CSV table of C-alpha atoms in Angstrom, one decimal:
chain,number,residue,atom,x,y,z
P,603,UNK,CA,-95.6,197.4,-55.2
P,604,UNK,CA,-94.6,200.1,-57.7
P,605,UNK,CA,-97.4,201.9,-59.4
P,606,UNK,CA,-97.4,203.4,-63.0
P,607,UNK,CA,-96.4,206.7,-61.9
P,608,UNK,CA,-93.5,205.3,-59.9
P,609,UNK,CA,-92.2,203.1,-62.9
P,610,UNK,CA,-89.5,204.9,-64.5
P,611,UNK,CA,-88.3,205.3,-68.2
P,612,UNK,CA,-85.1,203.7,-67.2
P,613,UNK,CA,-87.1,200.4,-66.0
P,614,UNK,CA,-89.0,200.5,-69.2
P,615,UNK,CA,-86.2,200.8,-71.4
P,616,UNK,CA,-84.9,197.4,-70.1
P,617,UNK,CA,-88.3,195.9,-70.7
P,618,UNK,CA,-88.6,197.2,-74.1
P,619,UNK,CA,-85.2,196.1,-75.4
P,620,UNK,CA,-85.7,192.6,-73.8
P,621,UNK,CA,-88.4,192.0,-76.6
P,622,UNK,CA,-87.4,189.7,-79.5
P,623,UNK,CA,-86.9,191.8,-82.6
P,624,UNK,CA,-86.1,195.0,-80.8
P,625,UNK,CA,-82.8,196.2,-82.0
P,626,UNK,CA,-82.6,199.3,-79.6
P,627,UNK,CA,-84.1,202.7,-78.7
P,628,UNK,CA,-83.9,205.1,-81.6
P,629,UNK,CA,-85.3,208.6,-80.3
P,630,UNK,CA,-87.0,211.1,-82.3
P,631,UNK,CA,-86.2,215.0,-81.9
P,632,UNK,CA,-89.2,215.6,-79.5
P,633,UNK,CA,-88.4,212.8,-77.0
P,634,UNK,CA,-84.6,213.7,-77.1
P,635,UNK,CA,-85.5,217.4,-76.2
P,636,UNK,CA,-88.0,216.4,-73.6
P,637,UNK,CA,-85.3,214.3,-72.1
P,638,UNK,CA,-82.5,216.9,-72.3
P,639,UNK,CA,-84.8,219.5,-70.6
P,640,UNK,CA,-86.0,217.2,-67.7
P,641,UNK,CA,-82.4,216.4,-67.0
P,642,UNK,CA,-81.2,219.9,-67.3
P,643,UNK,CA,-83.9,221.0,-64.8
P,644,UNK,CA,-83.3,217.8,-62.7
P,645,UNK,CA,-86.9,216.8,-63.0
P,646,UNK,CA,-87.2,213.1,-61.6
P,647,UNK,CA,-84.4,212.1,-63.9
P,648,UNK,CA,-85.0,208.4,-63.6
P,649,UNK,CA,-88.4,209.3,-65.7
P,650,UNK,CA,-86.1,210.9,-68.4
P,651,UNK,CA,-84.8,208.6,-71.0
P,652,UNK,CA,-84.3,209.1,-74.8
P,653,UNK,CA,-86.9,207.3,-76.8
P,654,UNK,CA,-89.3,206.9,-74.2
P,655,UNK,CA,-91.9,209.4,-73.0
P,656,UNK,CA,-94.2,208.4,-70.1
P,657,UNK,CA,-97.3,210.7,-69.6
P,658,UNK,CA,-99.0,209.6,-66.6
P,659,UNK,CA,-101.7,212.5,-66.9
P,660,UNK,CA,-102.6,211.3,-70.5
P,661,UNK,CA,-102.0,207.7,-69.6
P,662,UNK,CA,-100.0,207.2,-72.5
P,663,UNK,CA,-96.2,205.9,-73.2
P,664,UNK,CA,-94.6,206.6,-76.5
P,665,UNK,CA,-91.8,204.3,-77.4
P,666,UNK,CA,-89.3,204.9,-80.3
P,667,UNK,CA,-87.7,201.8,-81.5
P,668,UNK,CA,-85.3,200.2,-84.2
P,669,UNK,CA,-86.7,196.8,-85.2
P,670,UNK,CA,-85.0,193.8,-87.0
P,671,UNK,CA,-86.8,191.5,-89.5
P,672,UNK,CA,-86.6,188.4,-87.4
P,673,UNK,CA,-90.5,188.4,-87.0
P,674,UNK,CA,-93.3,190.3,-88.6
P,675,UNK,CA,-93.2,193.8,-87.5
P,676,UNK,CA,-96.8,193.9,-85.9
P,677,UNK,CA,-95.7,190.8,-83.5
P,678,UNK,CA,-92.7,192.6,-82.5
P,679,UNK,CA,-94.8,196.0,-81.7
P,680,UNK,CA,-97.6,194.1,-80.1
P,681,UNK,CA,-95.2,192.1,-77.7
P,682,UNK,CA,-93.6,195.5,-76.8
P,683,UNK,CA,-97.0,197.1,-76.2
P,684,UNK,CA,-97.9,194.3,-74.0
P,685,UNK,CA,-94.6,194.1,-72.2
P,686,UNK,CA,-94.8,197.8,-71.4
P,687,UNK,CA,-98.5,197.6,-70.2
P,688,UNK,CA,-97.6,194.4,-68.1
P,689,UNK,CA,-94.9,196.3,-66.3
P,690,UNK,CA,-96.9,199.3,-65.8
P,691,UNK,CA,-100.3,198.1,-64.9
P,692,UNK,CA,-99.7,196.0,-61.8
P,693,UNK,CA,-101.8,197.9,-59.4
P,694,UNK,CA,-103.9,200.1,-61.6
P,695,UNK,CA,-107.3,199.3,-63.2
P,696,UNK,CA,-107.0,201.8,-66.0
P,697,UNK,CA,-104.5,200.5,-68.8
P,698,UNK,CA,-101.9,202.9,-70.4
P,699,UNK,CA,-102.0,203.2,-74.1
P,700,UNK,CA,-98.6,202.5,-75.5
P,701,UNK,CA,-97.7,204.0,-78.8
P,702,UNK,CA,-94.9,202.6,-80.5
P,703,UNK,CA,-93.0,204.4,-83.3
P,704,UNK,CA,-90.9,202.3,-85.5
P,705,UNK,CA,-88.1,204.3,-86.5
P,706,UNK,CA,-86.0,201.9,-88.6
P,707,UNK,CA,-86.1,198.3,-89.9
P,708,UNK,CA,-82.7,196.4,-90.2
P,709,UNK,CA,-82.6,193.2,-92.1
P,710,UNK,CA,-80.0,190.9,-93.8
P,711,UNK,CA,-77.3,192.4,-95.7
P,712,UNK,CA,-78.7,193.5,-99.1
P,713,UNK,CA,-77.5,191.4,-102.0
P,714,UNK,CA,-74.9,193.0,-104.4
P,715,UNK,CA,-74.7,192.3,-108.1
P,716,UNK,CA,-71.4,190.8,-109.3
P,717,UNK,CA,-69.9,191.0,-112.7
P,718,UNK,CA,-69.0,187.8,-114.2
P,719,UNK,CA,-65.5,188.3,-115.6
O,573,UNK,CA,-73.2,194.7,-127.6
O,574,UNK,CA,-71.4,193.6,-124.5
O,575,UNK,CA,-72.9,194.9,-121.2
O,576,UNK,CA,-70.9,197.3,-119.4
O,577,UNK,CA,-69.5,196.4,-115.8
O,578,UNK,CA,-72.9,197.5,-114.4
O,579,UNK,CA,-74.0,197.5,-110.8
O,580,UNK,CA,-77.2,199.3,-109.5
O,581,UNK,CA,-76.0,201.9,-106.9
O,582,UNK,CA,-77.5,200.9,-103.4
O,583,UNK,CA,-74.6,202.3,-101.2
O,584,UNK,CA,-77.1,205.0,-99.9
O,585,UNK,CA,-79.3,202.2,-98.4
O,586,UNK,CA,-76.3,200.7,-96.6
O,587,UNK,CA,-75.0,204.0,-95.3
O,588,UNK,CA,-78.3,204.6,-93.7
O,589,UNK,CA,-78.5,201.2,-92.1
O,590,UNK,CA,-74.9,201.9,-90.5
O,591,UNK,CA,-75.8,205.3,-89.3
O,592,UNK,CA,-78.7,203.9,-87.7
O,593,UNK,CA,-76.7,201.4,-85.9
O,594,UNK,CA,-74.2,203.9,-84.5
O,595,UNK,CA,-77.0,206.1,-83.5
O,596,UNK,CA,-78.6,203.2,-81.4
O,597,UNK,CA,-75.0,202.5,-80.0
O,598,UNK,CA,-74.7,206.1,-78.9
O,599,UNK,CA,-78.1,206.2,-77.2
O,600,UNK,CA,-77.5,203.0,-75.5
O,601,UNK,CA,-73.9,204.4,-74.2
O,602,UNK,CA,-75.7,207.6,-72.9
O,603,UNK,CA,-78.2,205.6,-71.2
O,604,UNK,CA,-75.8,203.4,-69.6
O,605,UNK,CA,-73.8,206.6,-68.4
O,606,UNK,CA,-76.9,207.8,-66.7
O,607,UNK,CA,-77.7,204.5,-65.3
O,608,UNK,CA,-74.2,204.5,-63.5
O,609,UNK,CA,-74.4,207.9,-62.4
O,610,UNK,CA,-77.9,207.6,-60.7
O,611,UNK,CA,-76.8,204.5,-59.1
O,612,UNK,CA,-74.2,206.5,-57.6
O,613,UNK,CA,-76.5,209.0,-56.4
O,614,UNK,CA,-75.1,211.8,-58.6
O,615,UNK,CA,-77.4,214.5,-58.8
O,616,UNK,CA,-75.4,216.8,-61.2
O,617,UNK,CA,-76.9,217.7,-64.5
O,618,UNK,CA,-75.3,214.9,-66.1
O,619,UNK,CA,-75.1,216.2,-69.7
O,620,UNK,CA,-71.7,214.9,-71.0
O,621,UNK,CA,-70.4,215.9,-74.4
O,622,UNK,CA,-71.9,212.3,-75.5
O,623,UNK,CA,-75.3,213.3,-74.5
O,624,UNK,CA,-75.2,216.8,-76.3
O,625,UNK,CA,-73.9,215.0,-79.1
O,626,UNK,CA,-77.0,212.9,-79.2
O,627,UNK,CA,-78.9,216.2,-79.9
O,628,UNK,CA,-77.3,216.8,-83.2
O,629,UNK,CA,-77.6,212.8,-84.1
O,630,UNK,CA,-81.2,212.9,-83.5
O,631,UNK,CA,-81.9,215.7,-86.1
O,632,UNK,CA,-79.7,213.6,-88.4
O,633,UNK,CA,-81.8,210.6,-87.7
O,634,UNK,CA,-85.0,212.4,-87.9
O,635,UNK,CA,-83.9,213.6,-91.5
O,636,UNK,CA,-82.7,210.0,-92.3
O,637,UNK,CA,-86.1,208.4,-91.1
O,638,UNK,CA,-88.7,210.9,-92.8
O,639,UNK,CA,-92.1,211.4,-91.7
O,640,UNK,CA,-94.1,209.0,-89.3
O,641,UNK,CA,-96.8,206.8,-91.4
O,642,UNK,CA,-99.8,205.7,-89.3
O,643,UNK,CA,-100.5,202.1,-89.4
O,644,UNK,CA,-103.5,200.0,-88.5
O,645,UNK,CA,-103.3,199.4,-84.7
O,646,UNK,CA,-102.3,195.9,-83.2
O,647,UNK,CA,-104.6,194.3,-80.7
O,648,UNK,CA,-102.4,195.9,-78.0
O,649,UNK,CA,-102.1,199.6,-79.2
O,650,UNK,CA,-101.5,202.1,-82.0
O,651,UNK,CA,-98.2,202.2,-83.9
O,652,UNK,CA,-96.6,204.2,-86.5
O,653,UNK,CA,-93.5,203.6,-88.8
O,654,UNK,CA,-91.2,205.8,-90.6
O,655,UNK,CA,-90.9,206.3,-94.5
O,656,UNK,CA,-87.5,204.9,-94.4
O,657,UNK,CA,-88.5,201.9,-92.6
O,658,UNK,CA,-91.2,201.3,-94.9
O,659,UNK,CA,-88.8,201.5,-97.7
O,660,UNK,CA,-86.7,198.9,-96.1
O,661,UNK,CA,-89.7,196.4,-96.0
O,662,UNK,CA,-90.1,196.8,-99.7
O,663,UNK,CA,-86.4,196.6,-100.5
O,664,UNK,CA,-86.4,193.4,-98.3
O,665,UNK,CA,-89.4,192.0,-100.2
O,666,UNK,CA,-88.1,192.9,-103.5
O,667,UNK,CA,-84.8,191.5,-103.0
O,668,UNK,CA,-86.2,188.0,-101.9
O,669,UNK,CA,-87.2,187.7,-105.6
O,670,UNK,CA,-84.9,185.9,-107.7
O,671,UNK,CA,-83.4,188.0,-110.4
O,672,UNK,CA,-84.9,191.2,-108.9
O,673,UNK,CA,-83.2,194.0,-106.8
O,674,UNK,CA,-84.8,197.2,-105.5
O,675,UNK,CA,-83.6,200.6,-106.5
O,676,UNK,CA,-86.0,203.2,-105.2
O,677,UNK,CA,-89.7,203.3,-104.0
O,678,UNK,CA,-92.0,206.0,-103.4
O,679,UNK,CA,-95.7,206.0,-101.7
O,680,UNK,CA,-98.8,207.5,-102.0
O,681,UNK,CA,-100.9,207.8,-98.7
O,682,UNK,CA,-104.3,208.3,-97.6
O,683,UNK,CA,-104.6,211.9,-96.3
O,684,UNK,CA,-104.1,212.0,-92.5
O,685,UNK,CA,-106.3,214.8,-90.9
O,686,UNK,CA,-104.8,214.6,-87.4
O,687,UNK,CA,-101.3,216.0,-87.7
O,688,UNK,CA,-99.1,218.0,-89.7
O,689,UNK,CA,-96.4,217.7,-92.4
O,690,UNK,CA,-94.5,215.0,-90.3
O,691,UNK,CA,-97.2,212.4,-90.5
O,692,UNK,CA,-98.7,210.5,-93.3
O,693,UNK,CA,-101.7,208.2,-93.5
O,694,UNK,CA,-102.1,204.7,-94.7
O,695,UNK,CA,-100.0,203.9,-97.8
O,696,UNK,CA,-102.3,203.2,-100.7
O,697,UNK,CA,-99.8,202.9,-103.6
O,698,UNK,CA,-96.0,202.2,-103.9
O,699,UNK,CA,-94.1,203.0,-107.2
O,700,UNK,CA,-91.0,200.6,-107.4
O,701,UNK,CA,-88.1,201.0,-109.7
O,702,UNK,CA,-86.1,197.8,-109.7
O,703,UNK,CA,-83.2,196.0,-111.8
O,704,UNK,CA,-83.7,192.8,-113.2
O,705,UNK,CA,-81.0,190.1,-114.0
O,706,UNK,CA,-79.7,190.3,-117.6
O,707,UNK,CA,-80.9,187.2,-119.2
O,708,UNK,CA,-84.3,186.7,-117.4
O,709,UNK,CA,-86.5,185.6,-120.3
O,710,UNK,CA,-90.0,186.8,-118.7
O,711,UNK,CA,-89.8,190.4,-117.3
O,712,UNK,CA,-93.6,190.8,-116.9
O,713,UNK,CA,-93.5,187.5,-114.9
O,714,UNK,CA,-90.8,188.8,-112.8
O,715,UNK,CA,-92.7,192.0,-112.2
O,716,UNK,CA,-95.6,190.0,-111.1
O,717,UNK,CA,-93.5,188.0,-108.6
O,718,UNK,CA,-92.3,191.3,-107.2
O,719,UNK,CA,-95.7,192.6,-106.8
O,720,UNK,CA,-97.0,189.6,-105.1
O,721,UNK,CA,-93.8,189.6,-102.6
O,722,UNK,CA,-94.5,193.3,-101.7
O,723,UNK,CA,-98.2,193.0,-101.1
O,724,UNK,CA,-97.6,189.7,-99.0
O,725,UNK,CA,-94.9,191.6,-97.0
O,726,UNK,CA,-97.3,194.6,-96.3
O,727,UNK,CA,-100.2,192.1,-95.4
O,728,UNK,CA,-98.1,190.1,-93.0
O,729,UNK,CA,-96.0,192.7,-91.3
O,730,UNK,CA,-98.4,195.8,-91.2
O,731,UNK,CA,-102.0,194.3,-92.0
O,732,UNK,CA,-102.1,196.7,-94.8
O,733,UNK,CA,-104.1,195.0,-97.7
O,734,UNK,CA,-105.0,196.2,-101.2
O,735,UNK,CA,-101.7,198.1,-101.6
O,736,UNK,CA,-101.4,199.1,-105.4
O,737,UNK,CA,-97.7,198.3,-106.6
O,738,UNK,CA,-96.5,199.9,-109.8
O,739,UNK,CA,-93.1,198.4,-111.0
O,740,UNK,CA,-90.6,200.0,-113.6
O,741,UNK,CA,-87.8,197.9,-114.5
O,742,UNK,CA,-85.2,200.5,-115.0
O,743,UNK,CA,-82.0,198.6,-115.1
O,744,UNK,CA,-80.4,195.3,-115.9
O,745,UNK,CA,-77.6,193.6,-113.9
O,746,UNK,CA,-75.5,190.6,-114.2
O,747,UNK,CA,-75.3,187.9,-111.5
O,748,UNK,CA,-75.9,188.3,-107.7
O,749,UNK,CA,-74.4,186.7,-104.9
């Protein structure tokens, strides 16, 4: 059974992007540079993915997402947090804190005015 | 006086949405590339041109998204939302009101003590500039509907209550689709 420290960012990306209302991963600058740094130094590359930072010591996961407007934002965020916690906490008594950063919100096409000729 | 062929300019919002879509697609393709290389046991540095391009795109995305805004936590954990996503929420709420179109919005926030210039506290006030359909006979009533729609959107999506909504009708447009 995998432990939180063995779960990889790559695994969690799949968990997160399967949540209804999540459009995709949208990394910020900090997670982008950390990911690039990890890959250049070949540090456990399976743990390095854009938009998802897994800090086992601080027991936090930071996820950076784009959402759609199919459901209320809080519902999508809470479902994402629960999905990540469920994926991580299989054999550990202390839950991880999952911080979600909503980077963008994409809705229906905006209405455009027309001229009645 | 006959009205001019007048359409409020909302192209910037559509350009941002398209840029966000392309950015997500780029990130997805880089992740697929890494998944495939790792599955083959490739331990090279794996920084393709595409992966390096993502650094430039991350900088552009950061400028587009603006600062992070702290939100009331969900029952499952904390979250933040960017200034641009907040504006998208406002725009959607305003556009849902017949005869109204969102133009611009800006926010005031509770001062956040924890972080630097890129983090804002809870929004307390939003200032809206909207366009009203030419011929609407009750502009104060329209403004009140917009106010209600925006407050309702913030309550249901973000658990933010008591948002002060200031509205300025800046433009008149003809029919919308």
